[in-house]
PDB file of C-alpha atoms in Angstrom:
ATOM      1  CA  UNK A   1     184.964 163.784 145.480  1.00  0.00           C
ATOM      2  CA  UNK A   2     181.965 161.617 144.649  1.00  0.00           C
ATOM      3  CA  UNK A   3     180.613 161.606 141.052  1.00  0.00           C
ATOM      4  CA  UNK A   4     177.198 159.941 139.719  1.00  0.00           C
ATOM      5  CA  UNK A   5     175.145 159.428 136.272  1.00  0.00           C
ATOM      6  CA  UNK A   6     172.154 158.931 136.028  1.00  0.00           C
ATOM      7  CA  UNK A   7     169.435 160.216 132.890  1.00  0.00           C
ATOM      8  CA  UNK A   8     167.556 163.324 133.102  1.00  0.00           C
ATOM      9  CA  UNK A   9     163.942 161.651 132.484  1.00  0.00           C
ATOM     10  CA  UNK A  10     161.886 158.661 131.648  1.00  0.00           C
ATOM     11  CA  UNK A  11     158.459 158.884 130.195  1.00  0.00           C
ATOM     12  CA  UNK A  12     156.045 155.474 130.840  1.00  0.00           C
ATOM     13  CA  UNK A  13     152.534 154.716 130.075  1.00  0.00           C
ATOM     14  CA  UNK A  14     150.540 152.684 133.451  1.00  0.00           C
ATOM     15  CA  UNK A  15     151.723 149.270 133.490  1.00  0.00           C
ATOM     16  CA  UNK A  16     155.066 149.417 131.334  1.00  0.00           C
ATOM     17  CA  UNK A  17     159.080 148.445 133.517  1.00  0.00           C
ATOM     18  CA  UNK A  18     161.208 151.588 133.704  1.00  0.00           C
ATOM     19  CA  UNK A  19     164.581 151.279 134.541  1.00  0.00           C
ATOM     20  CA  UNK A  20     167.310 154.379 135.458  1.00  0.00           C
ATOM     21  CA  UNK A  21     170.495 153.659 136.011  1.00  0.00           C
ATOM     22  CA  UNK A  22     173.410 155.319 137.746  1.00  0.00           C
ATOM     23  CA  UNK A  23     176.875 154.948 137.255  1.00  0.00           C
ATOM     24  CA  UNK A  24     179.354 156.721 139.574  1.00  0.00           C
ATOM     25  CA  UNK A  25     183.064 157.504 141.125  1.00  0.00           C
ATOM     26  CA  UNK A  26     183.830 157.352 144.561  1.00  0.00           C
ATOM     27  CA  UNK A  27     187.199 157.177 146.559  1.00  0.00           C
ATOM     28  CA  UNK A  28     185.665 154.416 148.502  1.00  0.00           C
ATOM     29  CA  UNK A  29     182.180 153.244 148.319  1.00  0.00           C
ATOM     30  CA  UNK A  30     179.870 151.252 150.787  1.00  0.00           C
ATOM     31  CA  UNK A  31     176.698 150.849 149.028  1.00  0.00           C
ATOM     32  CA  UNK A  32     174.381 152.172 146.537  1.00  0.00           C
ATOM     33  CA  UNK A  33     170.370 153.571 147.616  1.00  0.00           C
ATOM     34  CA  UNK A  34     167.604 154.887 146.119  1.00  0.00           C
ATOM     35  CA  UNK A  35     164.991 157.373 146.922  1.00  0.00           C
ATOM     36  CA  UNK A  36     162.256 159.069 145.482  1.00  0.00           C
ATOM     37  CA  UNK A  37     160.237 161.980 145.327  1.00  0.00           C
ATOM     38  CA  UNK A  38     157.299 163.552 144.834  1.00  0.00           C
ATOM     39  CA  UNK A  39     157.084 167.140 143.888  1.00  0.00           C
ATOM     40  CA  UNK A  40     157.250 169.341 146.772  1.00  0.00           C
ATOM     41  CA  UNK A  41     157.668 166.462 149.221  1.00  0.00           C
ATOM     42  CA  UNK A  42     160.732 164.991 150.853  1.00  0.00           C
ATOM     43  CA  UNK A  43     163.339 162.169 149.763  1.00  0.00           C
ATOM     44  CA  UNK A  44     161.751 158.985 151.089  1.00  0.00           C
ATOM     45  CA  UNK A  45     164.119 155.280 150.599  1.00  0.00           C
ATOM     46  CA  UNK A  46     163.497 152.398 148.028  1.00  0.00           C
ATOM     47  CA  UNK A  47     166.556 150.335 148.709  1.00  0.00           C
ATOM     48  CA  UNK A  48     169.769 150.497 149.307  1.00  0.00           C
ATOM     49  CA  UNK A  49     172.560 147.589 148.112  1.00  0.00           C
ATOM     50  CA  UNK A  50     175.900 146.689 149.124  1.00  0.00           C
ATOM     51  CA  UNK A  51     176.343 143.885 147.339  1.00  0.00           C
ATOM     52  CA  UNK A  52     176.136 143.057 144.001  1.00  0.00           C
ATOM     53  CA  UNK A  53     173.596 141.580 142.841  1.00  0.00           C
ATOM     54  CA  UNK A  54     169.240 142.142 142.524  1.00  0.00           C
ATOM     55  CA  UNK A  55     166.915 143.514 145.400  1.00  0.00           C
ATOM     56  CA  UNK A  56     164.003 143.138 145.061  1.00  0.00           C
ATOM     57  CA  UNK A  57     160.626 145.015 147.257  1.00  0.00           C
ATOM     58  CA  UNK A  58     157.182 144.359 145.498  1.00  0.00           C
ATOM     59  CA  UNK A  59     157.432 146.412 142.375  1.00  0.00           C
ATOM     60  CA  UNK A  60     160.791 148.171 142.683  1.00  0.00           C
ATOM     61  CA  UNK A  61     163.831 146.090 142.037  1.00  0.00           C
ATOM     62  CA  UNK A  62     167.839 147.080 142.289  1.00  0.00           C
ATOM     63  CA  UNK A  63     170.778 146.347 141.126  1.00  0.00           C
ATOM     64  CA  UNK A  64     174.463 147.064 141.828  1.00  0.00           C
ATOM     65  CA  UNK A  65     177.468 145.930 140.351  1.00  0.00           C
ATOM     66  CA  UNK A  66     180.929 147.326 142.240  1.00  0.00           C
ATOM     67  CA  UNK A  67     182.841 146.533 139.655  1.00  0.00           C
ATOM     68  CA  UNK A  68     181.265 148.000 137.375  1.00  0.00           C
ATOM     69  CA  UNK A  69     180.481 150.774 139.517  1.00  0.00           C
ATOM     70  CA  UNK A  70     177.015 150.149 138.272  1.00  0.00           C
ATOM     71  CA  UNK A  71     173.613 150.169 139.271  1.00  0.00           C
ATOM     72  CA  UNK A  72     169.641 150.328 138.411  1.00  0.00           C
ATOM     73  CA  UNK A  73     166.139 150.610 139.603  1.00  0.00           C
ATOM     74  CA  UNK A  74     163.612 149.071 138.001  1.00  0.00           C
ATOM     75  CA  UNK A  75     160.231 150.125 138.453  1.00  0.00           C
ATOM     76  CA  UNK A  76     156.969 147.073 137.168  1.00  0.00           C
ATOM     77  CA  UNK A  77     154.106 147.368 136.495  1.00  0.00           C
ATOM     78  CA  UNK A  78     154.264 151.125 136.955  1.00  0.00           C
ATOM     79  CA  UNK A  79     151.646 153.115 137.974  1.00  0.00           C
ATOM     80  CA  UNK A  80     150.731 157.057 137.917  1.00  0.00           C
ATOM     81  CA  UNK A  81     152.081 157.652 141.687  1.00  0.00           C
ATOM     82  CA  UNK A  82     154.479 155.855 140.627  1.00  0.00           C
ATOM     83  CA  UNK A  83     155.592 159.948 138.559  1.00  0.00           C
ATOM     84  CA  UNK A  84     158.386 161.249 141.105  1.00  0.00           C
ATOM     85  CA  UNK A  85     161.520 162.019 140.781  1.00  0.00           C
ATOM     86  CA  UNK A  86     164.620 159.037 141.793  1.00  0.00           C
ATOM     87  CA  UNK A  87     167.678 159.547 142.617  1.00  0.00           C
ATOM     88  CA  UNK A  88     170.583 156.957 143.322  1.00  0.00           C
ATOM     89  CA  UNK A  89     172.811 158.222 146.136  1.00  0.00           C
ATOM     90  CA  UNK A  90     175.962 156.562 147.273  1.00  0.00           C
ATOM     91  CA  UNK A  91     178.128 156.001 150.736  1.00  0.00           C
ATOM     92  CA  UNK A  92     181.682 157.056 151.234  1.00  0.00           C
ATOM     93  CA  UNK A  93     182.474 156.071 154.610  1.00  0.00           C
ATOM     94  CA  UNK A  94     179.809 157.053 156.715  1.00  0.00           C
ATOM     95  CA  UNK A  95     179.322 160.685 153.411  1.00  0.00           C
ATOM     96  CA  UNK A  96     175.834 160.203 151.421  1.00  0.00           C
ATOM     97  CA  UNK A  97     175.791 161.619 148.032  1.00  0.00           C
ATOM     98  CA  UNK A  98     172.913 161.779 145.627  1.00  0.00           C
ATOM     99  CA  UNK A  99     172.517 162.481 141.976  1.00  0.00           C
ATOM    100  CA  UNK A 100     170.942 164.516 139.739  1.00  0.00           C
ATOM    101  CA  UNK A 101     167.928 162.720 139.835  1.00  0.00           C
ATOM    102  CA  UNK A 102     165.445 161.099 136.840  1.00  0.00           C
ATOM    103  CA  UNK A 103     162.216 162.438 137.091  1.00  0.00           C
ATOM    104  CA  UNK A 104     160.221 160.118 135.309  1.00  0.00           C
ATOM    105  CA  UNK A 105     156.954 160.751 133.751  1.00  0.00           C
ATOM    106  CA  UNK A 106     154.039 157.944 133.493  1.00  0.00           C
ATOM    107  CA  UNK A 107     151.296 158.487 131.099  1.00  0.00           C
ATOM    108  CA  UNK A 108     148.313 157.164 131.415  1.00  0.00           C
TER     109      UNK A 108
ATOM    110  CA  UNK B   1     156.708 164.069 167.382  1.00  0.00           C
ATOM    111  CA  UNK B   2     158.628 161.442 166.683  1.00  0.00           C
ATOM    112  CA  UNK B   3     160.835 161.464 163.938  1.00  0.00           C
ATOM    113  CA  UNK B   4     162.763 164.054 161.988  1.00  0.00           C
ATOM    114  CA  UNK B   5     161.612 168.291 161.783  1.00  0.00           C
ATOM    115  CA  UNK B   6     162.433 171.161 160.398  1.00  0.00           C
ATOM    116  CA  UNK B   7     162.138 174.562 160.914  1.00  0.00           C
ATOM    117  CA  UNK B   8     161.014 176.982 159.630  1.00  0.00           C
ATOM    118  CA  UNK B   9     158.587 175.191 156.956  1.00  0.00           C
ATOM    119  CA  UNK B  10     159.496 178.457 154.864  1.00  0.00           C
ATOM    120  CA  UNK B  11     161.714 181.727 155.786  1.00  0.00           C
ATOM    121  CA  UNK B  12     162.204 184.859 153.167  1.00  0.00           C
ATOM    122  CA  UNK B  13     165.197 186.605 154.713  1.00  0.00           C
ATOM    123  CA  UNK B  14     166.853 189.917 153.710  1.00  0.00           C
ATOM    124  CA  UNK B  15     170.415 190.021 151.311  1.00  0.00           C
ATOM    125  CA  UNK B  16     173.015 190.598 154.200  1.00  0.00           C
ATOM    126  CA  UNK B  17     170.971 188.732 157.578  1.00  0.00           C
ATOM    127  CA  UNK B  18     171.971 185.938 159.226  1.00  0.00           C
ATOM    128  CA  UNK B  19     169.465 183.077 159.178  1.00  0.00           C
ATOM    129  CA  UNK B  20     169.406 179.842 161.212  1.00  0.00           C
ATOM    130  CA  UNK B  21     167.359 176.353 159.843  1.00  0.00           C
ATOM    131  CA  UNK B  22     166.556 173.935 162.607  1.00  0.00           C
ATOM    132  CA  UNK B  23     166.783 170.428 162.527  1.00  0.00           C
ATOM    133  CA  UNK B  24     166.063 168.000 165.361  1.00  0.00           C
ATOM    134  CA  UNK B  25     165.693 164.152 165.403  1.00  0.00           C
ATOM    135  CA  UNK B  26     163.872 162.452 168.421  1.00  0.00           C
ATOM    136  CA  UNK B  27     165.982 158.569 167.267  1.00  0.00           C
ATOM    137  CA  UNK B  28     169.185 159.741 168.507  1.00  0.00           C
ATOM    138  CA  UNK B  29     171.279 158.895 165.133  1.00  0.00           C
ATOM    139  CA  UNK B  30     174.274 159.860 165.304  1.00  0.00           C
ATOM    140  CA  UNK B  31     174.737 160.967 161.697  1.00  0.00           C
ATOM    141  CA  UNK B  32     173.286 164.237 160.482  1.00  0.00           C
ATOM    142  CA  UNK B  33     172.785 165.911 157.214  1.00  0.00           C
ATOM    143  CA  UNK B  34     172.165 169.400 155.794  1.00  0.00           C
ATOM    144  CA  UNK B  35     171.132 169.552 151.425  1.00  0.00           C
ATOM    145  CA  UNK B  36     170.313 171.745 149.054  1.00  0.00           C
ATOM    146  CA  UNK B  37     168.687 171.402 146.226  1.00  0.00           C
ATOM    147  CA  UNK B  38     168.232 173.404 143.330  1.00  0.00           C
ATOM    148  CA  UNK B  39     166.517 172.641 139.635  1.00  0.00           C
ATOM    149  CA  UNK B  40     169.173 170.725 138.070  1.00  0.00           C
ATOM    150  CA  UNK B  41     171.174 170.266 140.651  1.00  0.00           C
ATOM    151  CA  UNK B  42     169.948 167.338 142.646  1.00  0.00           C
ATOM    152  CA  UNK B  43     170.493 167.355 146.636  1.00  0.00           C
ATOM    153  CA  UNK B  44     174.444 168.834 146.914  1.00  0.00           C
ATOM    154  CA  UNK B  45     175.444 168.254 150.699  1.00  0.00           C
ATOM    155  CA  UNK B  46     176.500 170.861 152.430  1.00  0.00           C
ATOM    156  CA  UNK B  47     177.195 169.399 155.342  1.00  0.00           C
ATOM    157  CA  UNK B  48     177.525 166.181 157.560  1.00  0.00           C
ATOM    158  CA  UNK B  49     177.893 165.109 161.250  1.00  0.00           C
ATOM    159  CA  UNK B  50     178.980 162.168 162.634  1.00  0.00           C
ATOM    160  CA  UNK B  51     177.873 162.930 166.439  1.00  0.00           C
ATOM    161  CA  UNK B  52     177.654 165.496 168.991  1.00  0.00           C
ATOM    162  CA  UNK B  53     180.810 167.679 168.440  1.00  0.00           C
ATOM    163  CA  UNK B  54     182.293 166.122 165.368  1.00  0.00           C
ATOM    164  CA  UNK B  55     180.921 167.982 161.426  1.00  0.00           C
ATOM    165  CA  UNK B  56     182.458 167.314 158.667  1.00  0.00           C
ATOM    166  CA  UNK B  57     182.260 170.195 154.979  1.00  0.00           C
ATOM    167  CA  UNK B  58     180.012 168.321 152.111  1.00  0.00           C
ATOM    168  CA  UNK B  59     180.159 169.997 148.142  1.00  0.00           C
ATOM    169  CA  UNK B  60     179.163 173.267 149.223  1.00  0.00           C
ATOM    170  CA  UNK B  61     180.026 174.555 152.636  1.00  0.00           C
ATOM    171  CA  UNK B  62     180.766 178.116 151.444  1.00  0.00           C
ATOM    172  CA  UNK B  63     178.321 180.717 153.439  1.00  0.00           C
ATOM    173  CA  UNK B  64     177.118 178.410 155.440  1.00  0.00           C
ATOM    174  CA  UNK B  65     178.250 176.815 159.414  1.00  0.00           C
ATOM    175  CA  UNK B  66     177.024 174.442 161.674  1.00  0.00           C
ATOM    176  CA  UNK B  67     177.342 173.364 164.881  1.00  0.00           C
ATOM    177  CA  UNK B  68     176.069 169.583 166.907  1.00  0.00           C
ATOM    178  CA  UNK B  69     176.269 170.730 171.298  1.00  0.00           C
ATOM    179  CA  UNK B  70     173.588 167.609 171.540  1.00  0.00           C
ATOM    180  CA  UNK B  71     173.492 164.763 168.856  1.00  0.00           C
ATOM    181  CA  UNK B  72     169.381 165.444 168.898  1.00  0.00           C
ATOM    182  CA  UNK B  73     170.296 169.493 166.730  1.00  0.00           C
ATOM    183  CA  UNK B  74     172.428 170.291 163.885  1.00  0.00           C
ATOM    184  CA  UNK B  75     171.120 173.770 163.020  1.00  0.00           C
ATOM    185  CA  UNK B  76     172.511 175.207 159.776  1.00  0.00           C
ATOM    186  CA  UNK B  77     173.245 179.309 160.211  1.00  0.00           C
ATOM    187  CA  UNK B  78     173.526 181.517 157.277  1.00  0.00           C
ATOM    188  CA  UNK B  79     176.272 183.913 158.231  1.00  0.00           C
ATOM    189  CA  UNK B  80     175.640 186.435 155.576  1.00  0.00           C
ATOM    190  CA  UNK B  81     172.485 185.431 153.069  1.00  0.00           C
ATOM    191  CA  UNK B  82     172.973 185.421 149.611  1.00  0.00           C
ATOM    192  CA  UNK B  83     170.463 185.650 146.731  1.00  0.00           C
ATOM    193  CA  UNK B  84     172.624 182.062 145.539  1.00  0.00           C
ATOM    194  CA  UNK B  85     171.760 180.697 148.693  1.00  0.00           C
ATOM    195  CA  UNK B  86     167.168 180.949 147.807  1.00  0.00           C
ATOM    196  CA  UNK B  87     166.862 177.362 148.140  1.00  0.00           C
ATOM    197  CA  UNK B  88     164.974 174.405 149.700  1.00  0.00           C
ATOM    198  CA  UNK B  89     166.735 173.005 152.721  1.00  0.00           C
ATOM    199  CA  UNK B  90     166.193 169.589 153.362  1.00  0.00           C
ATOM    200  CA  UNK B  91     167.852 168.098 156.901  1.00  0.00           C
ATOM    201  CA  UNK B  92     168.611 164.174 157.342  1.00  0.00           C
ATOM    202  CA  UNK B  93     169.762 161.336 160.441  1.00  0.00           C
ATOM    203  CA  UNK B  94     170.422 157.863 159.723  1.00  0.00           C
ATOM    204  CA  UNK B  95     171.142 155.749 162.449  1.00  0.00           C
ATOM    205  CA  UNK B  96     174.693 153.693 160.535  1.00  0.00           C
ATOM    206  CA  UNK B  97     177.669 154.623 158.836  1.00  0.00           C
ATOM    207  CA  UNK B  98     176.182 152.664 156.262  1.00  0.00           C
ATOM    208  CA  UNK B  99     173.088 154.647 155.911  1.00  0.00           C
ATOM    209  CA  UNK B 100     171.484 152.221 154.735  1.00  0.00           C
ATOM    210  CA  UNK B 101     168.402 154.377 154.536  1.00  0.00           C
ATOM    211  CA  UNK B 102     168.172 157.851 156.104  1.00  0.00           C
ATOM    212  CA  UNK B 103     165.325 160.149 157.038  1.00  0.00           C
ATOM    213  CA  UNK B 104     164.621 163.480 155.854  1.00  0.00           C
ATOM    214  CA  UNK B 105     163.013 166.216 157.155  1.00  0.00           C
ATOM    215  CA  UNK B 106     159.522 168.424 155.326  1.00  0.00           C
ATOM    216  CA  UNK B 107     162.519 170.412 154.451  1.00  0.00           C
ATOM    217  CA  UNK B 108     162.881 174.340 154.720  1.00  0.00           C
ATOM    218  CA  UNK B 109     162.097 176.818 151.505  1.00  0.00           C
ATOM    219  CA  UNK B 110     164.404 179.478 151.825  1.00  0.00           C
ATOM    220  CA  UNK B 111     163.918 183.054 149.852  1.00  0.00           C
ATOM    221  CA  UNK B 112     166.510 185.535 149.770  1.00  0.00           C
ATOM    222  CA  UNK B 113     165.522 188.944 148.395  1.00  0.00           C
TER     223      UNK B 113
END
């Protein structure tokens, strides 16, 4: 089966940088994804890494190290609207499994 | 409307009743998923499907049944609802087997009393 670990909560101030780590164990691995979910809403896709390295999309970046079974999501120039839950997810065969999520709280 | 839609958005049912949650997508995505979300557990995979008539169990399939007679529909049935099945249920779809980007429905909030 799969298991994913990520911190449960992170708090930071506006303008700061936050890094959310994700370690995973899976029998097969195609890629690591990140999703954002605001309270009461549905998860929305942020990024996907299949190969080692950093992917940058605006203020958000995602990193993957396949050899370490590790990835992170980097949120830069934090804004109040970034307060949400962030989930890492692994793709194993075509099965998409999620971690428990990290709640990010941005303070003024 | 284009996209992925779930119905109903809210449902209250009694213990022991059968209830079906609907999921419909208009993109003809091959891959579809059902998750339940409870505080502290994130999104847990119930069932998933690679195509019509192909379904697989996820992490928490007990008490649930799915079918996929048409590519665009993936209903989830609770055969005999229990209070532990009170949750928010999300359906999702992806275009490719790598699941590079999953699209989620708005969710169904189910309460079993």
